[in-house]
């Protein structure tokens, strides 16, 4: 095998994950990430409520319960029972 194979061929190439996008682009990507996570939390109870034929008030209650459960799951301070 050639001694120069490997990292020496890619010495001047910058990997995409090491690229610096700047403050504005990072802020926009962060906002997109937060909105996508929130949409994932809210979409499931809305779909379930529609399929179950619940009223708008019941669907709102289901969304609030899911938000509370997700917040408590994320912010709990004790270790989970499973590794």
Short mmCIF file of C-alpha atoms in Angstrom, two decimals:
data_model
loop_
_atom_site.label_atom_id
_atom_site.label_comp_id
_atom_site.label_asym_id
_atom_site.label_seq_id
_atom_site.Cartn_x
_atom_site.Cartn_y
_atom_site.Cartn_z
CA UNK A 1 0.00 0.00 0.00
CA UNK A 2 1.21 3.51 -0.73
CA UNK A 3 2.40 5.58 2.26
CA UNK A 4 0.77 8.74 0.92
CA UNK A 5 -2.72 7.28 0.71
CA UNK A 6 -5.29 8.35 3.27
CA UNK A 7 -5.34 11.79 4.85
CA UNK A 8 -2.57 13.29 2.70
CA UNK A 9 -4.80 13.22 -0.39
CA UNK A 10 -7.52 15.19 1.42
CA UNK A 11 -5.26 17.67 3.21
CA UNK A 12 -6.74 20.79 1.59
CA UNK A 13 -10.37 19.60 1.53
CA UNK A 14 -12.72 21.00 4.15
CA UNK A 15 -15.43 18.64 5.37
CA UNK A 16 -19.02 19.98 5.27
CA UNK A 17 -19.52 19.51 9.02
CA UNK A 18 -16.47 21.71 9.73
CA UNK A 19 -17.74 24.62 7.65
CA UNK A 20 -18.41 27.90 9.48
CA UNK A 21 -21.72 29.32 8.24
CA UNK A 22 -21.76 32.53 10.22
CA UNK A 23 -24.09 33.84 12.90
CA UNK A 24 -27.18 34.53 10.76
CA UNK A 25 -27.19 31.13 9.04
CA UNK A 26 -26.61 29.30 12.34
CA UNK A 27 -29.44 31.27 13.94
CA UNK A 28 -31.83 30.41 11.10
CA UNK A 29 -30.88 26.71 11.17
CA UNK A 30 -31.36 26.67 14.94
CA UNK A 31 -34.81 28.26 14.60
CA UNK A 32 -35.71 25.71 11.93
CA UNK A 33 -34.62 22.91 14.26
CA UNK A 34 -36.71 24.21 17.17
CA UNK A 35 -39.82 24.67 15.01
CA UNK A 36 -39.44 21.18 13.56
CA UNK A 37 -39.16 19.64 17.02
CA UNK A 38 -42.23 21.56 18.20
CA UNK A 39 -44.14 20.50 15.09
CA UNK A 40 -43.31 16.87 15.82
CA UNK A 41 -44.67 17.21 19.35
CA UNK A 42 -47.91 18.89 18.24
CA UNK A 43 -48.64 16.97 15.01
CA UNK A 44 -49.23 13.55 16.58
CA UNK A 45 -51.97 14.62 19.05
CA UNK A 46 -53.70 16.64 16.33
CA UNK A 47 -53.76 13.66 13.97
CA UNK A 48 -54.97 11.33 16.73
CA UNK A 49 -57.67 13.79 17.82
CA UNK A 50 -58.92 14.15 14.24
CA UNK A 51 -58.98 10.37 13.72
CA UNK A 52 -60.84 9.86 17.01
CA UNK A 53 -63.42 12.54 16.17
CA UNK A 54 -62.61 14.73 19.19
CA UNK A 55 -63.81 18.30 19.51
CA UNK A 56 -61.43 21.24 19.16
CA UNK A 57 -61.35 21.72 22.95
CA UNK A 58 -60.42 18.07 23.49
CA UNK A 59 -57.74 18.28 20.79
CA UNK A 60 -56.29 21.35 22.50
CA UNK A 61 -56.25 19.51 25.81
CA UNK A 62 -54.47 16.57 24.18
CA UNK A 63 -51.82 18.91 22.71
CA UNK A 64 -51.26 20.56 26.11
CA UNK A 65 -50.88 17.19 27.82
CA UNK A 66 -48.32 16.06 25.22
CA UNK A 67 -46.34 19.30 25.65
CA UNK A 68 -46.30 18.86 29.43
CA UNK A 69 -45.22 15.22 29.19
CA UNK A 70 -42.45 16.05 26.72
CA UNK A 71 -41.20 18.87 28.92
CA UNK A 72 -41.17 16.67 32.01
CA UNK A 73 -39.43 13.86 30.12
CA UNK A 74 -36.71 16.19 28.81
CA UNK A 75 -36.15 18.15 32.03
CA UNK A 76 -36.25 15.44 34.64
CA UNK A 77 -33.11 15.34 36.74
CA UNK A 78 -32.97 11.69 37.72
CA UNK A 79 -31.40 8.96 35.65
CA UNK A 80 -33.68 6.77 33.55
CA UNK A 81 -34.38 3.21 34.70
CA UNK A 82 -32.97 1.81 31.47
CA UNK A 83 -29.43 2.45 30.16
#
